[in-house]
Short mmCIF file of C-alpha atoms and ligand atoms in Angstrom, two decimals:
data_model
loop_
_atom_site.label_atom_id
_atom_site.label_comp_id
_atom_site.label_asym_id
_atom_site.label_seq_id
_atom_site.Cartn_x
_atom_site.Cartn_y
_atom_site.Cartn_z
CA MET A 1 83.64 5.54 -78.56
CA SER A 2 84.82 6.64 -81.99
CA LEU A 3 85.56 10.28 -82.74
CA LEU A 4 83.30 10.04 -85.80
CA PHE A 5 80.23 9.24 -83.72
CA SER A 6 80.95 11.68 -80.93
CA PRO A 7 78.75 14.80 -80.97
CA ILE A 8 79.99 18.29 -81.75
CA ASP A 9 78.48 21.50 -80.46
CA LEU A 10 78.16 24.50 -82.77
CA HIS A 11 76.68 27.71 -81.45
CA GLY A 12 74.69 25.77 -78.85
CA ILE A 13 73.39 23.30 -81.44
CA THR A 14 74.40 19.72 -80.79
CA VAL A 15 75.17 17.71 -83.90
CA ARG A 16 74.94 14.00 -83.06
CA ASN A 17 78.05 12.95 -84.99
CA ARG A 18 80.81 14.16 -87.30
CA LEU A 19 79.81 12.47 -90.56
CA TRP A 20 77.82 15.03 -92.53
CA VAL A 21 76.25 15.37 -95.94
CA ALA A 22 77.93 17.96 -98.18
CA PRO A 23 75.68 20.22 -100.25
CA MET A 24 74.77 18.74 -103.63
CA CYS A 25 72.84 20.53 -106.39
CA GLN A 26 69.95 18.49 -107.75
CA TYR A 27 68.97 20.76 -110.67
CA SER A 28 65.38 19.74 -110.01
CA ALA A 29 63.52 22.83 -108.82
CA GLU A 30 61.03 24.99 -110.68
CA GLU A 31 61.20 28.75 -110.04
CA GLY A 32 63.63 27.93 -107.21
CA VAL A 33 60.97 26.00 -105.27
CA PRO A 34 62.13 22.66 -103.84
CA ASN A 35 59.77 19.70 -104.11
CA THR A 36 59.27 16.06 -103.10
CA TRP A 37 62.49 15.05 -104.86
CA HIS A 38 64.43 17.29 -102.47
CA LEU A 39 62.45 15.98 -99.50
CA VAL A 40 63.14 12.31 -100.20
CA HIS A 41 66.73 12.99 -101.26
CA LEU A 42 67.68 14.93 -98.13
CA ALA A 43 65.60 13.07 -95.54
CA GLN A 44 67.05 9.69 -96.55
CA PHE A 45 70.50 10.79 -95.38
CA ALA A 46 69.08 11.74 -91.98
CA SER A 47 67.54 8.24 -91.73
CA GLY A 48 70.92 6.92 -92.83
CA GLY A 49 72.75 8.38 -89.85
CA ALA A 50 74.14 11.76 -90.97
CA GLY A 51 74.93 14.28 -88.26
CA MET A 52 74.13 17.29 -90.41
CA VAL A 53 72.47 17.36 -93.81
CA ILE A 54 73.34 20.47 -95.80
CA ALA A 55 70.90 21.28 -98.59
CA GLU A 56 72.33 22.23 -101.97
CA ALA A 57 73.66 25.62 -103.10
CA THR A 58 70.47 27.65 -102.79
CA ALA A 59 70.36 30.99 -104.49
CA VAL A 60 69.78 34.20 -102.56
CA THR A 61 68.59 35.96 -105.73
CA ALA A 62 67.14 34.64 -109.00
CA GLU A 63 70.30 35.73 -110.86
CA GLY A 64 72.43 33.85 -108.35
CA ARG A 65 71.29 30.41 -109.53
CA ILE A 66 73.89 28.20 -111.20
CA SER A 67 71.17 26.86 -113.48
CA PRO A 68 67.51 27.77 -113.95
CA GLU A 69 66.66 24.54 -112.07
CA ASP A 70 68.50 25.47 -108.86
CA THR A 71 66.68 25.89 -105.57
CA GLY A 72 66.25 29.38 -104.15
CA ILE A 73 65.36 31.13 -100.93
CA TRP A 74 64.70 34.64 -102.17
CA ASN A 75 60.92 34.52 -101.74
CA ASP A 76 58.29 33.25 -99.32
CA ALA A 77 57.00 30.47 -101.60
CA GLN A 78 60.48 28.94 -101.58
CA ARG A 79 60.76 29.34 -97.79
CA ASP A 80 57.42 27.60 -97.30
CA ALA A 81 58.44 24.73 -99.58
CA TRP A 82 61.63 24.18 -97.55
CA ARG A 83 59.64 23.76 -94.28
CA PRO A 84 58.47 20.14 -94.69
CA ILE A 85 61.94 19.19 -95.95
CA VAL A 86 63.57 20.71 -92.88
CA ASP A 87 61.02 18.99 -90.63
CA ALA A 88 61.72 15.63 -92.28
CA ILE A 89 65.48 15.98 -91.71
CA ARG A 90 65.08 17.04 -88.10
CA ALA A 91 62.51 14.33 -87.31
CA ARG A 92 65.19 11.79 -88.25
CA GLY A 93 67.73 13.22 -85.83
CA ALA A 94 70.01 15.23 -88.12
CA VAL A 95 70.63 18.97 -88.04
CA PRO A 96 69.14 20.61 -91.13
CA GLY A 97 71.55 22.98 -92.87
CA ILE A 98 71.39 24.96 -96.10
CA GLN A 99 74.07 26.44 -98.32
CA LEU A 100 73.35 30.09 -99.22
CA ALA A 101 74.82 30.86 -102.60
CA HIS A 102 75.28 33.20 -105.52
CA ALA A 103 76.93 31.83 -108.64
CA GLY A 104 78.18 35.16 -110.07
CA ARG A 105 79.86 34.63 -113.44
CA LYS A 106 79.08 30.89 -113.27
CA ALA A 107 75.31 31.53 -113.11
CA SER A 108 72.77 30.92 -115.86
CA THR A 109 74.42 27.69 -117.03
CA TRP A 110 72.81 24.57 -118.41
CA SER A 111 71.98 21.89 -115.89
CA PRO A 112 74.20 18.83 -116.44
CA PHE A 113 71.15 16.78 -117.42
CA THR A 114 70.76 18.77 -120.63
CA GLY A 115 74.17 17.65 -121.90
CA ALA A 116 74.83 21.25 -122.98
CA ARG A 117 77.65 23.39 -121.59
CA GLY A 118 78.07 27.10 -121.13
CA THR A 119 75.65 29.96 -120.63
CA VAL A 120 71.90 29.57 -121.11
CA PRO A 121 70.76 32.39 -123.44
CA ALA A 122 67.94 34.73 -122.40
CA SER A 123 65.71 33.17 -125.08
CA GLU A 124 65.97 29.83 -123.23
CA GLY A 125 65.38 31.20 -119.72
CA GLY A 126 68.89 32.42 -118.96
CA TRP A 127 70.02 35.87 -117.77
CA GLN A 128 72.91 38.35 -117.76
CA THR A 129 75.44 37.28 -115.12
CA VAL A 130 77.28 39.55 -112.69
CA ALA A 131 80.70 39.27 -111.06
CA PRO A 132 83.38 41.38 -109.39
CA SER A 133 84.87 42.15 -112.83
CA ALA A 134 83.80 41.64 -116.43
CA VAL A 135 86.08 38.61 -116.76
CA ALA A 136 84.43 35.45 -118.11
CA TYR A 137 84.92 31.90 -116.89
CA GLU A 138 86.39 29.96 -119.81
CA GLY A 139 83.59 29.02 -122.21
CA PHE A 140 80.90 31.09 -120.50
CA ASP A 141 79.44 34.48 -121.49
CA ALA A 142 81.11 37.54 -119.96
CA PRO A 143 79.55 38.85 -116.73
CA GLU A 144 78.90 42.51 -115.93
CA ALA A 145 80.93 44.04 -113.10
CA LEU A 146 78.81 44.73 -110.03
CA THR A 147 78.38 48.36 -108.95
CA ALA A 148 78.89 49.36 -105.31
CA GLU A 149 75.13 49.74 -104.99
CA GLN A 150 74.52 46.23 -106.37
CA ILE A 151 77.06 44.89 -103.89
CA ASP A 152 75.09 46.48 -101.03
CA GLU A 153 71.94 44.83 -102.39
CA LEU A 154 73.68 41.47 -102.41
CA VAL A 155 74.61 41.78 -98.76
CA ASP A 156 70.94 42.50 -98.04
CA ALA A 157 69.91 39.51 -100.18
CA PHE A 158 72.11 37.14 -98.14
CA ALA A 159 70.68 38.56 -94.90
CA ALA A 160 67.09 38.22 -96.16
CA ALA A 161 67.81 34.66 -97.28
CA ALA A 162 69.20 33.89 -93.81
CA VAL A 163 66.00 35.17 -92.19
CA ARG A 164 63.87 33.00 -94.51
CA ALA A 165 66.10 29.97 -93.91
CA VAL A 166 65.72 30.33 -90.16
CA ASP A 167 61.95 30.82 -90.58
CA ALA A 168 61.90 27.58 -92.54
CA GLY A 169 63.58 25.87 -89.59
CA PHE A 170 67.19 25.47 -90.75
CA GLU A 171 69.61 25.31 -87.83
CA ALA A 172 72.82 25.77 -89.81
CA LEU A 173 73.59 28.20 -92.62
CA GLU A 174 76.61 27.69 -94.86
CA VAL A 175 77.83 30.70 -96.84
CA HIS A 176 79.18 29.40 -100.16
CA ALA A 177 82.55 31.02 -100.82
CA ALA A 178 83.97 28.07 -102.79
CA HIS A 179 84.02 26.42 -106.21
CA GLY A 180 84.46 29.59 -108.24
CA TYR A 181 81.09 31.09 -107.39
CA LEU A 182 80.52 34.76 -106.61
CA LEU A 183 82.23 35.10 -103.21
CA HIS A 184 85.19 33.02 -104.35
CA GLN A 185 85.33 35.26 -107.47
CA PHE A 186 85.78 38.23 -105.13
CA LEU A 187 88.47 36.44 -103.08
CA SER A 188 90.64 35.37 -106.00
CA PRO A 189 92.88 37.84 -107.83
CA LEU A 190 92.31 35.81 -111.00
CA SER A 191 88.66 36.90 -111.20
CA ASN A 192 88.70 40.08 -109.12
CA GLN A 193 90.34 42.98 -110.95
CA ARG A 194 88.48 45.77 -109.17
CA ASP A 195 90.28 48.92 -108.13
CA ASP A 196 87.79 50.00 -105.47
CA GLU A 197 87.47 48.86 -101.83
CA TYR A 198 86.49 45.33 -103.01
CA GLY A 199 89.63 44.63 -105.04
CA GLY A 200 93.41 44.62 -104.71
CA SER A 201 94.58 43.79 -101.19
CA LEU A 202 93.47 40.64 -99.36
CA GLU A 203 91.42 42.85 -97.00
CA ASN A 204 89.60 44.34 -99.96
CA ARG A 205 89.00 41.04 -101.77
CA ALA A 206 87.64 39.55 -98.54
CA ARG A 207 85.43 42.58 -97.78
CA LEU A 208 82.25 41.30 -99.42
CA LEU A 209 82.47 37.85 -97.80
CA LEU A 210 83.10 39.41 -94.40
CA ARG A 211 80.21 41.87 -94.81
CA ILE A 212 77.97 38.92 -95.69
CA VAL A 213 79.14 36.85 -92.73
CA GLU A 214 78.43 39.80 -90.46
CA ALA A 215 75.01 40.45 -92.01
CA VAL A 216 73.98 36.79 -91.90
CA ARG A 217 75.15 36.49 -88.29
CA ALA A 218 73.10 39.57 -87.34
CA ALA A 219 70.05 38.30 -89.23
CA ALA A 220 70.33 34.80 -87.79
CA PRO A 221 71.88 35.05 -84.33
CA ASP A 222 70.76 31.64 -83.05
CA VAL A 223 71.91 29.19 -85.71
CA ALA A 224 75.27 27.71 -86.64
CA LEU A 225 77.14 29.74 -89.28
CA LEU A 226 79.46 27.84 -91.60
CA VAL A 227 81.61 29.04 -94.50
CA ARG A 228 82.72 26.84 -97.37
CA PHE A 229 86.04 27.80 -98.96
CA SER A 230 88.01 26.50 -101.88
CA ALA A 231 91.43 26.46 -100.25
CA THR A 232 93.22 26.87 -103.57
CA ASP A 233 92.55 27.77 -107.19
CA ALA A 234 95.30 25.33 -108.19
CA ALA A 235 96.40 27.86 -110.80
CA ASP A 236 99.26 30.38 -111.03
CA GLY A 237 98.58 33.67 -109.27
CA GLY A 238 95.41 32.37 -107.66
CA TRP A 239 93.88 31.97 -104.24
CA ASP A 240 95.74 29.69 -101.82
CA VAL A 241 95.60 27.94 -98.45
CA ALA A 242 97.41 30.67 -96.51
CA GLN A 243 94.89 33.29 -97.66
CA THR A 244 92.07 30.86 -96.84
CA ALA A 245 93.30 30.47 -93.26
CA THR A 246 93.69 34.23 -92.82
CA VAL A 247 90.22 35.05 -94.17
CA ALA A 248 88.64 32.18 -92.21
CA GLY A 249 90.14 33.74 -89.08
CA TRP A 250 88.62 37.11 -89.99
CA ALA A 251 85.26 35.42 -90.64
CA ALA A 252 85.49 33.75 -87.22
CA GLU A 253 85.89 37.19 -85.63
CA ARG A 254 82.61 38.15 -87.30
CA GLY A 255 80.65 35.17 -86.05
CA ALA A 256 81.36 32.26 -88.39
CA GLU A 257 82.12 29.11 -86.41
CA PHE A 258 82.88 26.35 -88.85
CA PHE A 259 84.97 26.12 -92.02
CA ASP A 260 84.22 23.54 -94.69
CA ILE A 261 87.38 23.20 -96.76
CA SER A 262 87.11 22.23 -100.42
CA SER A 263 89.16 23.32 -103.46
CA GLY A 264 89.05 24.53 -107.04
CA GLY A 265 86.34 25.67 -109.39
CA LEU A 266 87.52 29.18 -110.18
CA VAL A 267 89.23 28.55 -113.52
CA ALA A 268 88.95 25.78 -116.08
CA HIS A 269 92.75 25.50 -116.37
CA GLN A 270 93.16 24.38 -112.73
CA HIS A 271 95.47 21.45 -111.98
CA ILE A 272 93.92 19.22 -109.31
CA THR A 273 94.75 15.56 -108.86
CA THR A 274 91.90 13.78 -107.18
CA GLY A 275 92.11 10.60 -105.10
CA PRO A 276 91.06 9.33 -101.68
CA GLY A 277 91.04 12.21 -99.19
CA TYR A 278 92.72 14.56 -101.67
CA GLN A 279 91.51 17.74 -99.97
CA VAL A 280 92.23 16.65 -96.38
CA PRO A 281 95.68 18.34 -96.33
CA PHE A 282 93.98 21.71 -97.00
CA ALA A 283 91.63 21.27 -94.03
CA ALA A 284 94.59 20.19 -91.92
CA GLU A 285 96.57 23.28 -92.92
CA VAL A 286 93.72 25.65 -92.06
CA ARG A 287 93.20 23.86 -88.74
CA ALA A 288 96.94 24.01 -87.99
CA ALA A 289 96.75 27.79 -88.46
CA GLY A 290 94.49 27.83 -85.41
CA VAL A 291 91.18 28.31 -87.22
CA GLY A 292 88.33 25.95 -86.67
CA PRO A 293 86.55 23.70 -86.25
CA VAL A 294 87.06 22.59 -89.84
CA GLY A 295 85.48 20.01 -92.11
CA ALA A 296 87.33 17.84 -94.61
CA VAL A 297 85.63 16.68 -97.80
CA GLY A 298 86.51 14.86 -101.02
CA GLU A 299 86.62 11.13 -101.73
CA ILE A 300 86.04 10.05 -98.14
CA THR A 301 84.09 6.84 -98.49
CA THR A 302 84.49 4.61 -95.43
CA GLY A 303 84.02 4.91 -91.70
CA ALA A 304 87.61 3.87 -91.07
CA GLN A 305 88.99 6.53 -93.42
CA ALA A 306 86.82 9.21 -91.81
CA GLU A 307 87.84 8.13 -88.30
CA GLN A 308 91.51 8.20 -89.26
CA ILE A 309 91.20 11.80 -90.52
CA LEU A 310 89.74 12.88 -87.19
CA ALA A 311 92.24 10.82 -85.17
CA ALA A 312 95.13 12.42 -87.04
CA GLY A 313 93.85 15.85 -86.03
CA ASP A 314 93.41 16.85 -89.67
CA ALA A 315 89.76 17.89 -89.26
CA ASP A 316 86.94 18.07 -86.74
CA VAL A 317 84.21 16.81 -89.06
CA VAL A 318 84.08 14.78 -92.26
CA LEU A 319 81.67 15.69 -95.03
CA ALA A 320 80.86 13.42 -97.91
CA GLY A 321 78.89 13.88 -101.08
CA ARG A 322 78.89 11.03 -103.55
CA GLU A 323 79.23 8.26 -100.98
CA TRP A 324 75.84 9.29 -99.56
CA LEU A 325 74.42 9.05 -103.08
CA ARG A 326 75.84 5.55 -103.48
CA ASP A 327 74.66 4.52 -100.04
CA PRO A 328 72.14 6.80 -98.33
CA HIS A 329 72.73 4.76 -95.17
CA PHE A 330 76.46 5.52 -95.16
CA GLY A 331 76.21 6.67 -91.53
CA LEU A 332 74.67 3.42 -90.31
CA ARG A 333 77.21 1.47 -92.33
CA ALA A 334 80.14 3.51 -90.99
CA LEU A 335 78.98 2.88 -87.43
CA GLY A 336 79.23 -0.85 -88.05
CA GLU A 337 82.56 -0.46 -89.86
CA LEU A 338 83.99 1.07 -86.70
CA GLY A 339 82.76 -1.86 -84.65
CA GLU A 340 80.13 0.20 -82.92
CA SER A 341 76.41 -0.11 -82.56
CA ASP A 342 73.50 1.78 -81.10
CA ARG A 343 74.45 0.28 -77.73
CA THR A 344 77.58 2.47 -77.62
CA LEU A 345 75.71 5.67 -78.48
CA GLU A 346 73.75 7.91 -76.18
CA ARG A 347 70.85 7.92 -78.63
CA PRO A 348 70.17 5.26 -81.27
CA LEU A 349 71.29 6.08 -84.80
CA TRP A 350 69.31 3.31 -86.43
CA PRO A 351 65.69 4.28 -87.06
CA VAL A 352 63.53 2.14 -84.81
CA GLN A 353 61.66 0.97 -87.91
CA TYR A 354 64.91 -0.56 -89.21
CA ALA A 355 66.12 -2.05 -85.93
CA ARG A 356 65.71 -5.63 -87.13
CA ALA A 357 68.37 -4.97 -89.76
CA ALA A 358 70.89 -3.39 -87.39
CA ARG A 359 74.18 -5.14 -86.82
C1 FMN B 401 75.82 16.00 -107.63
C2 FMN B 401 76.74 16.95 -106.92
C3 FMN B 401 76.31 18.23 -106.67
C4 FMN B 401 77.13 19.13 -105.95
N1 FMN B 401 76.65 20.38 -105.61
C5 FMN B 401 77.35 21.15 -104.75
C6 FMN B 401 76.77 22.31 -104.17
O1 FMN B 401 75.59 22.60 -104.37
N2 FMN B 401 77.55 23.08 -103.37
C7 FMN B 401 78.84 22.74 -103.08
O2 FMN B 401 79.51 23.46 -102.34
N3 FMN B 401 79.39 21.62 -103.57
C8 FMN B 401 78.67 20.81 -104.37
N4 FMN B 401 79.20 19.62 -104.79
C9 FMN B 401 80.50 19.19 -104.25
C10 FMN B 401 80.29 18.31 -103.01
O3 FMN B 401 79.70 19.05 -101.94
C11 FMN B 401 81.62 17.72 -102.50
O4 FMN B 401 82.42 18.75 -102.02
C12 FMN B 401 82.35 16.94 -103.60
O5 FMN B 401 81.46 16.08 -104.29
C13 FMN B 401 83.51 16.12 -103.05
O6 FMN B 401 83.06 15.20 -102.09
P1 FMN B 401 82.78 13.64 -102.44
O7 FMN B 401 84.04 13.09 -103.04
O8 FMN B 401 82.44 13.05 -101.11
O9 FMN B 401 81.63 13.59 -103.40
C14 FMN B 401 78.42 18.73 -105.54
C15 FMN B 401 78.85 17.44 -105.84
C16 FMN B 401 78.03 16.54 -106.50
C17 FMN B 401 78.52 15.14 -106.74
#
């Protein structure tokens, strides 16, 4: 049997295979409440053979949304709206996951559908952003530096969001510490210029993330806890892979059990060359440091490519984003690409309704 279609166990939760759906913002919610778009969008990947489907960056506070159209999980109405979506994913055999997020200085931005860039003004439904320091992302309005008290409130907000996510039925929670959003802003010296216990040394820059991991673990003891990192800022003086591996290790000591390794997003002047599997070496480096299991993501588009990444020992799981958008049945297709079929699996991957189309 292929590695890609072998199950993986996380915190007692069995994920049927190692081809997962990466979180993808849909900019389609009102007041943070997900709707039938999110249901169809996410459930189709479960029908299409994904092992885990991770719902988009979902804000733990209203101010933590990237755009006003982001999903949230800071109130009960949002939790209740997630329930049927979670049920639809699980009914199709995939593990439902959600990315818990705060956008920090990259919050209150225009959704890409508007064609506008930069910060949404208060008059158009935007809000004052917050961050570790009052240092703006290029082209965005300056954030306000968080006070120690506001930081405590944020830890509580992540924990409350975790409780609601579990109530909604999610079985995996991914803390978003990547792509230049709030927790990444704390990790990177380029955006964190604090001189208190949250800035300066690596221990201090990692403090908020680690407090959140601990709080989420305590609030949600029975689900899988994932952390997404950008392994590098790809900019001088920024965050790098070695720091990622160290902090991932510290997060593991506090109950995180999976590390989803991406890159970039902190500064506009980053230098990243994309191409097939371009972030796999970062996942491999973190894994080689003895931290894991890890996920690789970024331009992984075929079953053979995904299998090769696992066979090389570069990652334990492959996540994909855009390939699932191109082909929501990427999982079923990849199974065939590897010369396998439902006959080789313990449980069928093809929905019984589609069996006549299976190869
Ligand atoms: C439409 C879209 C929305 C995305 N939203 C998120 C998000 O909410 N959280 C996140 O961590 N990454 C997000 N990403 C990044 C993806 O999770 C993924 O890491 C990236 O697209 C690279 O993988 P791919 O080449 O398979 O698409 C998004 C990507 C796309 C295309």
